[in-house]
């Protein structure tokens, strides 16, 4: 997720629109649609149907790096749209950091859902998220955000660019649990892809 080689040795600000989660100036904006997460949702038939029906947006990410001569802080704001693929709620891809000594702070600004976290030894943790929930994610936990509400969920992230993003283990195995709607209830169940 490299962006912006320019150094920021002097203090720098961006301005966040608290309603929408859009901030400016912003060096990098990426939109992820259902097709970009085709390896993530367990119900591959529903993925195919949705992609044919217009490939809806699942989330937008805006990143800004603040590279100085001796530091590499970054901020990211992610807006996850409400919706489901089959019965599985919209979510971020999720990733490990390449470096275990690079943790991250996530701050839920709007919406509600869950933050799923898991180590490569299978230690699984989940936090219920509502506006104002701030979570410290240790550097060895993969992290994924799930929007279970009927409005956009957006969160602020602060991390070091040198953390690196490792998607492969999540693409191959998923998280051990997924968040779905069953009989009108939101439930966290074992990931059927792992059986
Ligand atoms: C976040 C994420 C962002 C998008 O900034 O990169 O929410 O999620 P995925 O990267 O899993 O698609 C972060 O955790 N940075 O380290
Ligand atoms: Zn991260």
PDB file of C-alpha atoms and ligand atoms in Angstrom:
ATOM      1  CA  UNK A   1       0.000   0.000   0.000  1.00  0.00           C
ATOM      2  CA  UNK A   2       2.794   2.405  -0.850  1.00  0.00           C
ATOM      3  CA  UNK A   3       1.622   5.890  -1.671  1.00  0.00           C
ATOM      4  CA  UNK A   4       3.222   9.286  -1.522  1.00  0.00           C
ATOM      5  CA  UNK A   5       7.015   9.269  -1.401  1.00  0.00           C
ATOM      6  CA  UNK A   6       6.994  12.950  -0.474  1.00  0.00           C
ATOM      7  CA  UNK A   7       8.449  13.545   2.972  1.00  0.00           C
ATOM      8  CA  UNK A   8       6.323  15.062   5.732  1.00  0.00           C
ATOM      9  CA  UNK A   9       9.002  16.379   8.067  1.00  0.00           C
ATOM     10  CA  UNK A  10       6.781  19.359   8.840  1.00  0.00           C
ATOM     11  CA  UNK A  11       3.405  18.841  10.602  1.00  0.00           C
ATOM     12  CA  UNK A  12       0.613  17.955   8.154  1.00  0.00           C
ATOM     13  CA  UNK A  13      -3.177  17.732   8.464  1.00  0.00           C
ATOM     14  CA  UNK A  14      -5.977  16.344   6.385  1.00  0.00           C
ATOM     15  CA  UNK A  15      -9.640  17.214   6.814  1.00  0.00           C
ATOM     16  CA  UNK A  16     -12.149  14.405   7.431  1.00  0.00           C
ATOM     17  CA  UNK A  17     -15.843  14.766   6.647  1.00  0.00           C
ATOM     18  CA  UNK A  18     -17.279  13.050   9.743  1.00  0.00           C
ATOM     19  CA  UNK A  19     -20.522  12.165   7.971  1.00  0.00           C
ATOM     20  CA  UNK A  20     -19.076  10.459   4.906  1.00  0.00           C
ATOM     21  CA  UNK A  21     -15.598   9.277   5.936  1.00  0.00           C
ATOM     22  CA  UNK A  22     -13.987  11.135   3.009  1.00  0.00           C
ATOM     23  CA  UNK A  23     -10.813  13.082   3.817  1.00  0.00           C
ATOM     24  CA  UNK A  24      -8.709  15.452   1.738  1.00  0.00           C
ATOM     25  CA  UNK A  25      -6.064  15.729   0.578  1.00  0.00           C
ATOM     26  CA  UNK A  26      -5.760  11.991   0.049  1.00  0.00           C
ATOM     27  CA  UNK A  27      -2.978  10.243  -1.864  1.00  0.00           C
ATOM     28  CA  UNK A  28      -4.726   6.949  -2.535  1.00  0.00           C
ATOM     29  CA  UNK A  29      -8.331   5.858  -3.033  1.00  0.00           C
ATOM     30  CA  UNK A  30      -9.266   2.254  -3.826  1.00  0.00           C
ATOM     31  CA  UNK A  31     -12.756   0.823  -4.352  1.00  0.00           C
ATOM     32  CA  UNK A  32     -13.305  -2.889  -3.737  1.00  0.00           C
ATOM     33  CA  UNK A  33     -16.284  -4.596  -5.335  1.00  0.00           C
ATOM     34  CA  UNK A  34     -17.765  -8.062  -4.837  1.00  0.00           C
ATOM     35  CA  UNK A  35     -15.556  -9.387  -7.677  1.00  0.00           C
ATOM     36  CA  UNK A  36     -12.430  -8.179  -5.813  1.00  0.00           C
ATOM     37  CA  UNK A  37     -13.501 -10.294  -2.827  1.00  0.00           C
ATOM     38  CA  UNK A  38     -14.548 -13.382  -4.792  1.00  0.00           C
ATOM     39  CA  UNK A  39     -12.082 -15.536  -2.815  1.00  0.00           C
ATOM     40  CA  UNK A  40     -13.328 -14.212   0.516  1.00  0.00           C
ATOM     41  CA  UNK A  41     -17.085 -14.907   0.622  1.00  0.00           C
ATOM     42  CA  UNK A  42     -17.985 -18.564   1.197  1.00  0.00           C
ATOM     43  CA  UNK A  43     -21.067 -18.567  -1.092  1.00  0.00           C
ATOM     44  CA  UNK A  44     -19.435 -18.542  -4.518  1.00  0.00           C
ATOM     45  CA  UNK A  45     -22.788 -18.875  -6.376  1.00  0.00           C
ATOM     46  CA  UNK A  46     -24.031 -15.649  -4.785  1.00  0.00           C
ATOM     47  CA  UNK A  47     -20.719 -13.975  -5.687  1.00  0.00           C
ATOM     48  CA  UNK A  48     -21.223 -14.914  -9.363  1.00  0.00           C
ATOM     49  CA  UNK A  49     -24.853 -13.727  -9.382  1.00  0.00           C
ATOM     50  CA  UNK A  50     -23.977 -10.359  -7.819  1.00  0.00           C
ATOM     51  CA  UNK A  51     -21.043  -9.798 -10.171  1.00  0.00           C
ATOM     52  CA  UNK A  52     -23.379 -10.401 -13.155  1.00  0.00           C
ATOM     53  CA  UNK A  53     -25.981  -8.054 -11.635  1.00  0.00           C
ATOM     54  CA  UNK A  54     -23.589  -5.065 -11.580  1.00  0.00           C
ATOM     55  CA  UNK A  55     -20.829  -5.992  -9.145  1.00  0.00           C
ATOM     56  CA  UNK A  56     -21.748  -3.793  -6.159  1.00  0.00           C
ATOM     57  CA  UNK A  57     -19.193  -1.844  -4.150  1.00  0.00           C
ATOM     58  CA  UNK A  58     -18.317  -3.480  -0.821  1.00  0.00           C
ATOM     59  CA  UNK A  59     -15.922  -0.831   0.500  1.00  0.00           C
ATOM     60  CA  UNK A  60     -13.769   2.198  -0.253  1.00  0.00           C
ATOM     61  CA  UNK A  61     -10.350   2.776   1.284  1.00  0.00           C
ATOM     62  CA  UNK A  62      -8.551   6.098   1.479  1.00  0.00           C
ATOM     63  CA  UNK A  63      -4.934   6.075   2.600  1.00  0.00           C
ATOM     64  CA  UNK A  64      -2.416   8.797   3.282  1.00  0.00           C
ATOM     65  CA  UNK A  65       1.179   8.057   4.220  1.00  0.00           C
ATOM     66  CA  UNK A  66       3.226  10.511   6.291  1.00  0.00           C
ATOM     67  CA  UNK A  67       6.789   9.560   5.438  1.00  0.00           C
ATOM     68  CA  UNK A  68       9.464  11.582   7.227  1.00  0.00           C
ATOM     69  CA  UNK A  69      13.227  11.118   7.275  1.00  0.00           C
ATOM     70  CA  UNK A  70      12.906   8.583  10.119  1.00  0.00           C
ATOM     71  CA  UNK A  71       9.254   7.508  10.485  1.00  0.00           C
ATOM     72  CA  UNK A  72       6.409   6.104   8.399  1.00  0.00           C
ATOM     73  CA  UNK A  73       3.009   6.678   9.999  1.00  0.00           C
ATOM     74  CA  UNK A  74      -0.062   6.243   7.819  1.00  0.00           C
ATOM     75  CA  UNK A  75      -3.771   6.726   8.171  1.00  0.00           C
ATOM     76  CA  UNK A  76      -6.548   4.903   6.403  1.00  0.00           C
ATOM     77  CA  UNK A  77     -10.291   5.443   6.397  1.00  0.00           C
ATOM     78  CA  UNK A  78     -12.458   2.565   5.185  1.00  0.00           C
ATOM     79  CA  UNK A  79     -16.180   2.851   4.416  1.00  0.00           C
ATOM     80  CA  UNK A  80     -17.925  -0.548   4.281  1.00  0.00           C
ATOM     81  CA  UNK A  81     -21.319  -0.428   2.561  1.00  0.00           C
ATOM     82  CA  UNK A  82     -24.251  -2.304   4.121  1.00  0.00           C
ATOM     83  CA  UNK A  83     -25.241  -5.505   2.346  1.00  0.00           C
ATOM     84  CA  UNK A  84     -24.695  -9.232   2.094  1.00  0.00           C
ATOM     85  CA  UNK A  85     -23.317 -11.792  -0.335  1.00  0.00           C
ATOM     86  CA  UNK A  86     -25.773 -14.655   0.136  1.00  0.00           C
ATOM     87  CA  UNK A  87     -26.212 -14.559   3.907  1.00  0.00           C
ATOM     88  CA  UNK A  88     -22.667 -13.316   4.682  1.00  0.00           C
ATOM     89  CA  UNK A  89     -22.366  -9.641   5.571  1.00  0.00           C
ATOM     90  CA  UNK A  90     -20.138  -7.232   3.663  1.00  0.00           C
ATOM     91  CA  UNK A  91     -16.622  -7.166   5.074  1.00  0.00           C
ATOM     92  CA  UNK A  92     -13.054  -6.122   4.340  1.00  0.00           C
ATOM     93  CA  UNK A  93     -10.658  -8.650   2.805  1.00  0.00           C
ATOM     94  CA  UNK A  94      -8.660  -8.818   5.998  1.00  0.00           C
ATOM     95  CA  UNK A  95      -4.917  -9.294   6.235  1.00  0.00           C
ATOM     96  CA  UNK A  96      -1.946 -10.011   8.487  1.00  0.00           C
ATOM     97  CA  UNK A  97       0.819  -7.484   8.828  1.00  0.00           C
ATOM     98  CA  UNK A  98       4.087  -8.729   7.375  1.00  0.00           C
ATOM     99  CA  UNK A  99       5.824  -7.476  10.524  1.00  0.00           C
ATOM    100  CA  UNK A 100       4.541  -8.768  13.878  1.00  0.00           C
ATOM    101  CA  UNK A 101       6.065  -5.756  15.642  1.00  0.00           C
ATOM    102  CA  UNK A 102       3.743  -3.385  13.773  1.00  0.00           C
ATOM    103  CA  UNK A 103       0.319  -3.159  15.506  1.00  0.00           C
ATOM    104  CA  UNK A 104      -2.583  -0.968  14.448  1.00  0.00           C
ATOM    105  CA  UNK A 105      -5.297   1.216  15.983  1.00  0.00           C
ATOM    106  CA  UNK A 106      -8.829   0.953  14.528  1.00  0.00           C
ATOM    107  CA  UNK A 107     -11.493   3.503  15.496  1.00  0.00           C
ATOM    108  CA  UNK A 108     -15.149   2.902  14.560  1.00  0.00           C
ATOM    109  CA  UNK A 109     -16.632   6.291  13.678  1.00  0.00           C
ATOM    110  CA  UNK A 110     -20.021   5.301  12.260  1.00  0.00           C
ATOM    111  CA  UNK A 111     -22.107   2.170  11.835  1.00  0.00           C
ATOM    112  CA  UNK A 112     -22.046  -1.134  13.653  1.00  0.00           C
ATOM    113  CA  UNK A 113     -20.598  -4.556  13.156  1.00  0.00           C
ATOM    114  CA  UNK A 114     -17.722  -6.735  14.248  1.00  0.00           C
ATOM    115  CA  UNK A 115     -13.946  -6.670  14.161  1.00  0.00           C
ATOM    116  CA  UNK A 116     -12.624 -10.216  13.696  1.00  0.00           C
ATOM    117  CA  UNK A 117      -9.014 -10.920  14.705  1.00  0.00           C
ATOM    118  CA  UNK A 118      -7.039 -14.132  14.486  1.00  0.00           C
ATOM    119  CA  UNK A 119      -3.438 -15.310  14.871  1.00  0.00           C
ATOM    120  CA  UNK A 120      -1.843 -17.916  12.648  1.00  0.00           C
ATOM    121  CA  UNK A 121      -2.146 -20.326  15.619  1.00  0.00           C
ATOM    122  CA  UNK A 122      -5.935 -19.972  15.387  1.00  0.00           C
ATOM    123  CA  UNK A 123      -6.448 -17.748  18.448  1.00  0.00           C
ATOM    124  CA  UNK A 124      -9.688 -15.998  17.411  1.00  0.00           C
ATOM    125  CA  UNK A 125     -11.017 -12.790  18.988  1.00  0.00           C
ATOM    126  CA  UNK A 126     -14.063 -10.721  18.105  1.00  0.00           C
ATOM    127  CA  UNK A 127     -15.113  -7.240  19.206  1.00  0.00           C
ATOM    128  CA  UNK A 128     -18.618  -5.853  18.748  1.00  0.00           C
ATOM    129  CA  UNK A 129     -18.249  -2.435  17.163  1.00  0.00           C
ATOM    130  CA  UNK A 130     -20.344   0.688  17.486  1.00  0.00           C
ATOM    131  CA  UNK A 131     -19.466   4.363  16.988  1.00  0.00           C
ATOM    132  CA  UNK A 132     -16.640   5.267  19.360  1.00  0.00           C
ATOM    133  CA  UNK A 133     -15.177   1.766  19.781  1.00  0.00           C
ATOM    134  CA  UNK A 134     -11.387   1.953  19.478  1.00  0.00           C
ATOM    135  CA  UNK A 135      -9.396  -1.273  19.249  1.00  0.00           C
ATOM    136  CA  UNK A 136      -5.672  -1.921  19.459  1.00  0.00           C
ATOM    137  CA  UNK A 137      -4.796  -4.815  17.149  1.00  0.00           C
ATOM    138  CA  UNK A 138      -1.515  -6.506  18.128  1.00  0.00           C
ATOM    139  CA  UNK A 139       0.856  -7.025  15.203  1.00  0.00           C
ATOM    140  CA  UNK A 140       0.367 -10.807  15.015  1.00  0.00           C
ATOM    141  CA  UNK A 141      -3.457 -10.726  14.583  1.00  0.00           C
ATOM    142  CA  UNK A 142      -5.066 -10.749  11.137  1.00  0.00           C
ATOM    143  CA  UNK A 143      -7.929  -8.239  11.093  1.00  0.00           C
ATOM    144  CA  UNK A 144     -11.232  -7.963   9.215  1.00  0.00           C
ATOM    145  CA  UNK A 145     -14.206  -5.622   9.720  1.00  0.00           C
ATOM    146  CA  UNK A 146     -17.797  -6.788   9.082  1.00  0.00           C
ATOM    147  CA  UNK A 147     -20.726  -4.385   8.606  1.00  0.00           C
ATOM    148  CA  UNK A 148     -23.867  -5.967  10.113  1.00  0.00           C
ATOM    149  CA  UNK A 149     -25.919  -2.755  10.132  1.00  0.00           C
ATOM    150  CA  UNK A 150     -28.163  -1.110   7.556  1.00  0.00           C
ATOM    151  CA  UNK A 151     -25.950   1.982   7.125  1.00  0.00           C
ATOM    152  CA  UNK A 152     -22.332   2.417   5.984  1.00  0.00           C
ATOM    153  CA  UNK A 153     -19.804   1.459   8.654  1.00  0.00           C
ATOM    154  CA  UNK A 154     -16.667   3.514   8.563  1.00  0.00           C
ATOM    155  CA  UNK A 155     -13.507   3.362  10.591  1.00  0.00           C
ATOM    156  CA  UNK A 156     -10.230   5.166  10.922  1.00  0.00           C
ATOM    157  CA  UNK A 157      -6.951   3.190  11.008  1.00  0.00           C
ATOM    158  CA  UNK A 158      -3.482   4.271  12.098  1.00  0.00           C
ATOM    159  CA  UNK A 159      -0.455   2.114  11.331  1.00  0.00           C
ATOM    160  CA  UNK A 160       3.124   2.163  10.098  1.00  0.00           C
ATOM    161  CA  UNK A 161       3.652   1.735   6.349  1.00  0.00           C
ATOM    162  CA  UNK A 162       6.488  -0.669   7.183  1.00  0.00           C
ATOM    163  CA  UNK A 163       3.859  -3.029   8.724  1.00  0.00           C
ATOM    164  CA  UNK A 164       3.201  -4.424   5.227  1.00  0.00           C
ATOM    165  CA  UNK A 165      -0.009  -6.184   4.185  1.00  0.00           C
ATOM    166  CA  UNK A 166      -0.122  -9.965   3.843  1.00  0.00           C
ATOM    167  CA  UNK A 167      -3.338 -11.205   2.182  1.00  0.00           C
ATOM    168  CA  UNK A 168      -2.315 -14.691   1.006  1.00  0.00           C
ATOM    169  CA  UNK A 169      -3.118 -16.688   4.191  1.00  0.00           C
ATOM    170  CA  UNK A 170      -6.566 -15.062   4.394  1.00  0.00           C
ATOM    171  CA  UNK A 171      -7.257 -15.686   0.681  1.00  0.00           C
ATOM    172  CA  UNK A 172      -6.253 -19.333   1.105  1.00  0.00           C
ATOM    173  CA  UNK A 173      -7.929 -20.139   4.428  1.00  0.00           C
ATOM    174  CA  UNK A 174     -10.304 -17.337   5.383  1.00  0.00           C
ATOM    175  CA  UNK A 175     -10.868 -16.573   9.053  1.00  0.00           C
ATOM    176  CA  UNK A 176     -11.964 -19.468  11.290  1.00  0.00           C
ATOM    177  CA  UNK A 177     -15.343 -17.753  11.804  1.00  0.00           C
ATOM    178  CA  UNK A 178     -17.676 -15.786   9.549  1.00  0.00           C
ATOM    179  CA  UNK A 179     -20.614 -13.447  10.264  1.00  0.00           C
ATOM    180  CA  UNK A 180     -23.947 -14.334   8.634  1.00  0.00           C
ATOM    181  CA  UNK A 181     -27.661 -13.659   8.961  1.00  0.00           C
ATOM    182  CA  UNK A 182     -29.705 -16.758   9.849  1.00  0.00           C
ATOM    183  CA  UNK A 183     -33.471 -16.575  10.532  1.00  0.00           C
ATOM    184  CA  UNK A 184     -33.249 -12.802  10.894  1.00  0.00           C
ATOM    185  CA  UNK A 185     -30.435 -12.948  13.478  1.00  0.00           C
ATOM    186  CA  UNK A 186     -26.784 -11.999  13.125  1.00  0.00           C
ATOM    187  CA  UNK A 187     -24.673 -14.997  14.095  1.00  0.00           C
ATOM    188  CA  UNK A 188     -20.972 -15.841  14.116  1.00  0.00           C
ATOM    189  CA  UNK A 189     -20.416 -19.379  12.868  1.00  0.00           C
ATOM    190  CA  UNK A 190     -17.505 -21.657  11.946  1.00  0.00           C
ATOM    191  CA  UNK A 191     -16.232 -20.956   8.423  1.00  0.00           C
ATOM    192  CA  UNK A 192     -17.642 -23.715   6.163  1.00  0.00           C
ATOM    193  CA  UNK A 193     -14.585 -23.328   3.869  1.00  0.00           C
ATOM    194  CA  UNK A 194     -12.407 -24.761   6.625  1.00  0.00           C
ATOM    195  CA  UNK A 195     -14.318 -28.082   6.845  1.00  0.00           C
TER     196      UNK A 195
HETATM  197  C1  LIG B   1      -6.558  -0.868   6.893  1.00  0.00           C
HETATM  198  C2  LIG B   1      -7.044  -1.759   5.750  1.00  0.00           C
HETATM  199  C3  LIG B   1      -8.348  -1.302   5.133  1.00  0.00           C
HETATM  200  C4  LIG B   1      -8.882  -2.232   4.044  1.00  0.00           C
HETATM  201  O1  LIG B   1      -6.177   0.388   6.437  1.00  0.00           O
HETATM  202  O2  LIG B   1      -6.036  -1.879   4.768  1.00  0.00           O
HETATM  203  O3  LIG B   1      -9.337  -1.218   6.127  1.00  0.00           O
HETATM  204  O4  LIG B   1      -8.879  -3.587   4.446  1.00  0.00           O
HETATM  205  P1  LIG B   1      -8.046  -4.661   3.604  1.00  0.00           P
HETATM  206  O5  LIG B   1      -6.650  -4.106   3.480  1.00  0.00           O
HETATM  207  O6  LIG B   1      -8.099  -5.897   4.443  1.00  0.00           O
HETATM  208  O7  LIG B   1      -8.709  -4.789   2.276  1.00  0.00           O
HETATM  209  C5  LIG B   1      -5.431  -1.607   7.578  1.00  0.00           C
HETATM  210  O8  LIG B   1      -5.672  -2.529   8.308  1.00  0.00           O
HETATM  211  N1  LIG B   1      -4.161  -1.232   7.297  1.00  0.00           N
HETATM  212  O9  LIG B   1      -3.132  -1.898   7.851  1.00  0.00           O
HETATM  213 ZN1  LIG B   2      -3.803  -3.647   8.938  1.00  0.00          ZN
END
